[in-house]
Structure formats: structure tokens, C-alpha cells
Coordinates of C-alpha atoms in Angstrom, one line a residue:
X20 CA -4.6 -79.7 134.8
X21 CA -7.9 -80.7 136.3
X22 CA -6.4 -83.9 137.4
X23 CA -3.6 -82.1 139.3
X24 CA -6.0 -79.9 141.1
X25 CA -8.1 -82.9 142.1
X26 CA -5.0 -84.6 143.6
X27 CA -4.0 -81.5 145.5
X28 CA -7.5 -81.2 146.9
X29 CA -7.5 -84.8 148.1
X30 CA -4.1 -84.3 149.8
X31 CA -5.4 -81.2 151.6
X32 CA -8.5 -83.1 152.8
X33 CA -6.5 -86.1 154.1
X34 CA -4.1 -83.8 156.0
X35 CA -7.0 -81.9 157.6
X36 CA -8.6 -85.2 158.5
X37 CA -5.4 -86.5 160.1
X38 CA -4.9 -83.3 162.1
X39 CA -8.4 -83.2 163.3
X40 CA -8.3 -86.8 164.4
X41 CA -4.8 -86.5 166.1
X42 CA -4.4 -86.3 169.9
X43 CA -5.6 -83.2 171.6
X44 CA -4.0 -81.4 174.5
X45 CA -5.1 -80.9 178.1
X46 CA -3.6 -79.1 181.1
X47 CA -2.1 -80.7 184.2
X48 CA -1.6 -78.8 187.5
X49 CA 0.5 -80.5 190.2
X50 CA 1.1 -79.4 193.8
X51 CA 2.9 -81.3 196.5
X52 CA 3.6 -81.2 200.2
X53 CA 6.5 -80.6 200.7
X54 CA 6.9 -78.5 197.6
X55 CA 9.8 -78.4 195.2
X56 CA 9.4 -82.1 194.5
X57 CA 10.3 -83.7 191.2
X58 CA 7.5 -84.5 188.8
X59 CA 7.7 -87.4 186.3
X60 CA 5.1 -88.2 183.6
X61 CA 5.3 -91.6 182.1
X62 CA 8.8 -92.0 183.5
X63 CA 10.2 -88.6 182.2
X64 CA 11.1 -85.8 184.5
X65 CA 9.1 -82.7 183.5
X66 CA 9.8 -80.2 186.3
X67 CA 9.3 -79.5 190.0
X68 CA 6.2 -78.6 192.0
X69 CA 4.2 -76.4 191.8
X70 CA 3.9 -77.3 188.1
X71 CA 1.6 -76.4 185.3
X72 CA 2.1 -78.3 182.0
X73 CA 0.2 -79.0 178.8
X74 CA 0.2 -82.7 177.8
X75 CA -1.5 -85.0 175.3
X76 CA -5.0 -86.3 176.2
X77 CA -5.3 -89.9 177.3
X78 CA -3.9 -92.0 180.2
X79 CA -0.7 -91.0 181.9
X80 CA 1.3 -92.1 185.0
X81 CA 2.3 -89.2 187.2
X82 CA 5.0 -89.7 189.9
X83 CA 6.2 -87.1 192.5
X84 CA 9.5 -87.7 194.1
X85 CA 11.6 -86.1 196.8
X86 CA 14.7 -87.3 198.7
X87 CA 13.7 -88.7 202.1
X88 CA 10.1 -89.4 201.0
X89 CA 8.2 -92.2 199.5
X90 CA 7.4 -91.9 195.8
X91 CA 3.9 -90.7 195.2
X92 CA 2.3 -92.3 192.1
X93 CA -1.1 -92.0 190.3
X94 CA -2.6 -92.9 186.9
X95 CA -4.7 -90.1 185.5
X96 CA -6.8 -89.4 182.4
X97 CA -6.2 -86.1 180.6
X98 CA -9.1 -84.8 178.6
X99 CA -8.8 -82.5 175.6
X100 CA -9.2 -78.9 176.5
X101 CA -9.7 -79.7 180.2
X102 CA -7.5 -79.1 183.3
X103 CA -6.6 -81.9 185.8
X104 CA -5.5 -80.9 189.3
X105 CA -3.3 -83.1 191.5
X106 CA -2.2 -82.6 195.1
X107 CA 0.5 -85.1 196.2
X108 CA 1.0 -85.5 200.0
X109 CA 4.3 -87.2 200.3
X110 CA 5.1 -89.6 203.2
X111 CA 8.5 -89.6 204.8
X112 CA 10.4 -92.7 203.9
X113 CA 11.9 -94.6 206.9
X114 CA 14.7 -97.1 207.2
X115 CA 16.6 -99.0 209.8
X116 CA 20.1 -99.8 211.0
X117 CA 21.2 -103.1 212.5
X118 CA 24.5 -103.0 214.5
X119 CA 26.5 -105.9 215.8
X120 CA 29.9 -105.8 217.5
X121 CA 32.5 -108.2 218.8
X122 CA 32.5 -108.1 221.7
X123 CA 28.8 -107.3 222.3
X124 CA 27.5 -104.7 224.7
X125 CA 28.7 -101.6 222.9
X126 CA 26.5 -98.5 223.1
X127 CA 25.3 -97.2 219.8
X128 CA 24.6 -93.5 219.2
X129 CA 22.6 -92.2 216.1
X130 CA 23.0 -88.5 215.5
X131 CA 24.2 -88.0 219.0
X132 CA 21.4 -89.9 220.7
X133 CA 21.9 -93.2 222.5
X134 CA 19.8 -95.9 220.9
X135 CA 20.8 -99.1 222.7
X136 CA 23.5 -101.7 223.1
X137 CA 24.7 -104.2 220.6
X138 CA 23.3 -106.3 219.1
X139 CA 20.6 -103.8 218.3
X140 CA 18.2 -102.9 215.4
X141 CA 17.3 -99.2 215.2
X142 CA 14.2 -98.5 213.1
X143 CA 12.1 -95.4 212.3
X144 CA 15.1 -93.6 210.8
X145 CA 14.6 -91.1 208.0
X146 CA 16.2 -91.9 204.7
X147 CA 19.5 -90.3 204.1
X148 CA 22.8 -89.7 205.9
X149 CA 23.2 -90.3 209.7
X150 CA 26.1 -90.1 212.1
X151 CA 26.9 -93.4 213.9
X152 CA 29.0 -93.7 217.1
X153 CA 29.9 -97.0 218.7
X154 CA 31.4 -96.9 222.2
X155 CA 32.5 -99.5 224.8
X156 CA 34.6 -99.0 227.8
X157 CA 38.2 -100.2 227.3
X158 CA 37.9 -100.1 223.5
X159 CA 38.4 -97.6 220.7
X160 CA 35.3 -95.7 219.7
X161 CA 34.1 -96.1 216.1
X162 CA 32.6 -93.1 214.2
X163 CA 31.1 -93.3 210.7
X164 CA 28.5 -91.9 208.4
X165 CA 26.0 -94.2 206.9
X166 CA 23.4 -93.7 204.1
X167 CA 20.1 -95.2 205.4
X168 CA 17.7 -96.6 202.8
X169 CA 14.3 -98.2 203.2
X170 CA 16.0 -101.6 202.7
X171 CA 18.1 -101.0 205.9
X172 CA 21.8 -100.9 206.7
X173 CA 23.8 -103.7 208.4
X174 CA 26.9 -102.7 210.4
X175 CA 29.3 -105.3 211.9
X176 CA 32.4 -104.1 213.7
X177 CA 35.2 -105.8 215.6
X178 CA 36.2 -103.4 218.5
X179 CA 39.9 -102.8 219.2
X180 CA 41.2 -102.5 222.7
X181 CA 42.7 -99.1 223.5
X182 CA 44.6 -97.3 226.2
X183 CA 45.3 -93.8 227.4
X184 CA 47.6 -92.0 229.9
X185 CA 46.1 -90.1 232.8
X186 CA 47.7 -87.1 234.6
X187 CA 46.1 -86.0 237.9
X188 CA 46.9 -82.7 239.5
X189 CA 45.4 -81.0 242.6
X190 CA 45.5 -77.8 244.5
X191 CA 47.0 -78.2 247.0
X192 CA 49.4 -80.9 246.0
X193 CA 50.2 -84.2 247.7
X194 CA 46.6 -85.4 247.8
X195 CA 46.2 -89.1 248.0
X196 CA 44.8 -90.6 244.7
X197 CA 42.5 -93.6 244.7
X198 CA 41.9 -94.8 241.1
X199 CA 39.1 -97.3 240.6
X200 CA 39.3 -98.2 244.3
X201 CA 43.1 -98.7 244.3
X202 CA 45.5 -96.3 245.9
X203 CA 48.0 -95.0 243.3
X204 CA 50.1 -92.3 245.1
X205 CA 49.9 -88.6 245.6
X206 CA 49.3 -85.7 243.2
X207 CA 50.8 -84.7 240.8
X208 CA 50.5 -88.3 239.5
X209 CA 50.8 -90.0 236.1
X210 CA 49.0 -93.3 235.4
X211 CA 49.9 -95.0 232.2
X212 CA 48.1 -97.6 230.0
X213 CA 44.7 -97.0 231.4
X214 CA 41.9 -98.8 229.5
X215 CA 39.6 -96.4 227.6
X216 CA 36.3 -95.5 229.1
X217 CA 34.8 -94.5 232.4
X218 CA 36.9 -94.5 235.6
X219 CA 36.5 -93.2 239.2
X220 CA 39.0 -90.9 240.9
X221 CA 39.0 -90.1 244.7
X222 CA 41.3 -87.5 246.2
X223 CA 41.9 -87.3 249.9
X224 CA 43.9 -84.8 251.9
X225 CA 43.8 -84.0 255.6
X226 CA 42.0 -80.7 256.2
X227 CA 40.1 -80.9 252.9
X228 CA 36.8 -82.4 251.7
X229 CA 37.1 -85.7 250.0
X230 CA 36.6 -85.4 246.3
X231 CA 35.3 -88.2 244.0
X232 CA 34.8 -87.7 240.3
X233 CA 34.1 -89.9 237.3
X234 CA 36.4 -89.4 234.3
X235 CA 36.3 -90.7 230.7
X236 CA 39.7 -91.8 229.4
X237 CA 40.4 -91.4 225.7
X238 CA 43.3 -92.2 223.5
X239 CA 46.5 -90.1 224.2
X240 CA 47.1 -88.0 227.3
X241 CA 44.2 -87.1 229.6
X242 CA 44.9 -84.3 232.0
X243 CA 42.7 -83.6 235.0
X244 CA 43.2 -80.8 237.6
X245 CA 41.1 -80.6 240.8
X246 CA 40.6 -77.9 243.4
X247 CA 40.2 -79.3 246.9
X248 CA 37.9 -77.5 249.3
X249 CA 39.3 -76.6 252.7
X250 CA 37.3 -77.7 255.7
X251 CA 36.7 -74.8 258.1
X252 CA 37.7 -75.0 261.8
X253 CA 39.9 -78.0 261.3
X254 CA 43.3 -78.7 262.9
X255 CA 45.7 -80.9 260.8
X256 CA 48.8 -82.4 262.5
X257 CA 51.7 -84.4 261.1
X258 CA 54.7 -85.7 263.0
X259 CA 58.0 -87.4 262.3
X260 CA 57.9 -90.2 263.1
X261 CA 54.2 -90.9 262.7
X262 CA 51.9 -92.6 265.2
X263 CA 52.2 -90.0 268.0
X264 CA 49.2 -89.7 270.3
X265 CA 47.5 -86.3 270.0
X266 CA 45.8 -84.6 273.0
X267 CA 43.7 -81.5 272.7
X268 CA 43.0 -79.8 276.0
X269 CA 44.1 -83.1 277.6
X270 CA 41.6 -85.2 275.6
X271 CA 43.0 -87.9 273.4
X272 CA 41.9 -87.4 269.8
X273 CA 43.9 -90.0 267.9
X274 CA 47.4 -90.5 266.4
X275 CA 49.3 -88.7 263.7
X276 CA 48.7 -87.9 260.9
X277 CA 45.5 -86.6 262.3
X278 CA 42.6 -84.3 261.2
X279 CA 40.5 -82.8 264.0
X280 CA 37.3 -81.1 262.8
X281 CA 34.7 -78.8 264.2
X282 CA 36.9 -76.8 266.6
X283 CA 35.4 -73.6 267.9
X284 CA 36.4 -70.5 266.0
X285 CA 38.6 -67.9 267.8
X286 CA 39.2 -70.3 270.7
X287 CA 42.6 -71.3 272.1
X288 CA 43.5 -75.0 272.4
X289 CA 46.4 -76.8 274.1
X290 CA 47.9 -79.4 271.8
X291 CA 50.2 -82.2 273.1
X292 CA 51.9 -85.0 271.1
X293 CA 53.3 -88.1 272.9
X294 CA 55.3 -91.0 271.5
X295 CA 57.1 -93.6 273.5
X296 CA 60.9 -93.0 273.4
X297 CA 60.5 -89.4 272.4
X298 CA 60.1 -86.1 274.3
X299 CA 56.5 -84.8 274.4
X300 CA 55.7 -81.8 272.2
X301 CA 53.3 -79.1 273.6
X302 CA 52.0 -76.0 271.9
X303 CA 49.0 -73.7 271.9
X304 CA 46.9 -72.8 268.9
X305 CA 44.1 -70.3 268.3
X306 CA 41.5 -71.3 265.7
X307 CA 40.8 -68.5 263.2
X308 CA 37.3 -67.1 262.7
X309 CA 37.3 -68.8 259.3
X310 CA 39.6 -71.4 257.8
X311 CA 41.8 -74.1 259.4
X312 CA 45.2 -74.6 260.8
X313 CA 47.8 -76.9 259.3
X314 CA 50.7 -77.3 261.8
X315 CA 54.1 -77.7 260.3
X316 CA 55.3 -81.3 260.6
X317 CA 56.3 -81.8 264.2
X318 CA 59.8 -83.5 264.4
X319 CA 59.8 -85.3 267.7
X320 CA 63.1 -85.5 269.6
X321 CA 64.4 -88.9 271.0
X322 CA 64.9 -89.3 274.7
X323 CA 68.5 -89.7 275.8
X324 CA 69.3 -93.3 276.6

């Protein structure tokens, strides 16, 4: 009996010794900027900031992680019964994109902002998803999303030629259309198989201000409607046949079709058309206070042989 009691006493003493000599606990308080960052202790995720946790005394590796930021890491010593405070200031992680195209010279947009022409390397980008747009006149645009990492992203694209159709309308109609410096006809006008990208349109019509606009042609049908501005105090004269001399108050002004500008408002003018082999045409017009006069096409009569 005494022997049994002695053995039990020894077991109790050993257990007490082991417990008293085992690892103690300390407290760890972790804050971060920005907050709600993941906290890892010795490689194990234990929560998000701001975090208060009780851990074993001794050496530990603390990591604070957040998407788009560099991992913050520190080795700490936890003391039994003591509190250790950590403030982790995270730095934004940056990456880069390198873009090449065939052919070169394509404009590259990142998140809607132009960043140069290929070949180009774009650095200082935050880690994560970005919108990429690659554009070159005469070629189809390329849009894609890329996941940027601190190791960078390489993009290589072969551009495909593309075409669109252009429909040009004007008010009033029958304006002369000059497209990229070449006369194409009168409005309303359709131009097919136009290379994608930027082009220039000029509209001309007697009695109206000349209009020049840049347009951007995309795939499919591109419709453009333009309003021409009438020139005040202008006389516009057409004739059949064309080429008749025009006299205003007996002063030669040119040959038809003709636009005569800057006539005095509310004044009466004598207008005469002459063409060899045809009877002269004579009329009087009174310029309005505002606006212009567009004479109906004058059909000249041939002289009798």
C-alpha cells in the first residue's frame, strides 16, 4: 500500500514538473495599413488585421499579406505573459507589361489611358487585373484583360487588317464629298471597304460654309450626318449648260456654277448670264436682310441658227 502511494506521488510530481517547465503563452497584437490584411504566423493563417491572439512564447515569423501589396514579414520573440505589438505598413506591389505587335506602331491603352506605341514596356502598374486596348489605323483593335504580377506580363499580337463601310449624309443634300483628299461624289454617299481608323471628310456646297471633320471608321457600317451652315448674303447661281459668264450690276463675277458672297442686305441687284451660242438671261434679285438666295438652275436657250 505504501509502495503504491509512493508511486502515485512520484507521478504527480513529474506531471507538475513537466507542466511548469512547458511553453508559456504571450499575447500578440497586429495592426496593418491598409487594414483587413491576412496574418500568418509560422506559415499558418490565423486571421485578419486588426488581430489579437495568444501564442506560445519563443521565436515566430509573422507575415501580413494583402492582394496588390508586397508581403510584410518579421521575426519576433514572444515572452511569457507579455504583449508584443506589431504595426505593418504594406507597400503597393508594382508590375509591368511588355507589348509587341506585328506590324509595330500600334497604340497601347491601359485602363483607358494611352501609354505609348509598340514595342513598349509599361511599368509602375499595380498588381492585379488591367484592361488592355491595342489600336492601329487600318487594323482590327484588340481588347483583353490581363493579370499583372510583379514578374511582369508579355503580350505579343499579330494585327489583322480590317475594313468598314461609310455612309455620309448632309443637310442640304448634294454636297460634294472629299474623302482623304479624293473627291468621291455627292451626298448621300456610301463608300465601301474603308480601312479601319482615322479618316478626313470635307463637304462643299455653294452657299454653305465648307465643313471638314475627322472620323474614326470601325468594323461594320459607320453612318455620319452633317448639318451645313448657310452663308449669309450670298447669291448662288447654276446654269444649264454650265460655264456661263455671270455679271452683277454689269460687273463680271465669274462663270457658273458660281457663289457670290458678301452682297449687301436688302439691296437690289441686276444679274445677267451670257454664254456663246445662247440667248442672254437677265433678272433682278433683292438680297434678304438675313440669309442667301439660291436661284433655280437657269436653263439657257440656244440662239436660232
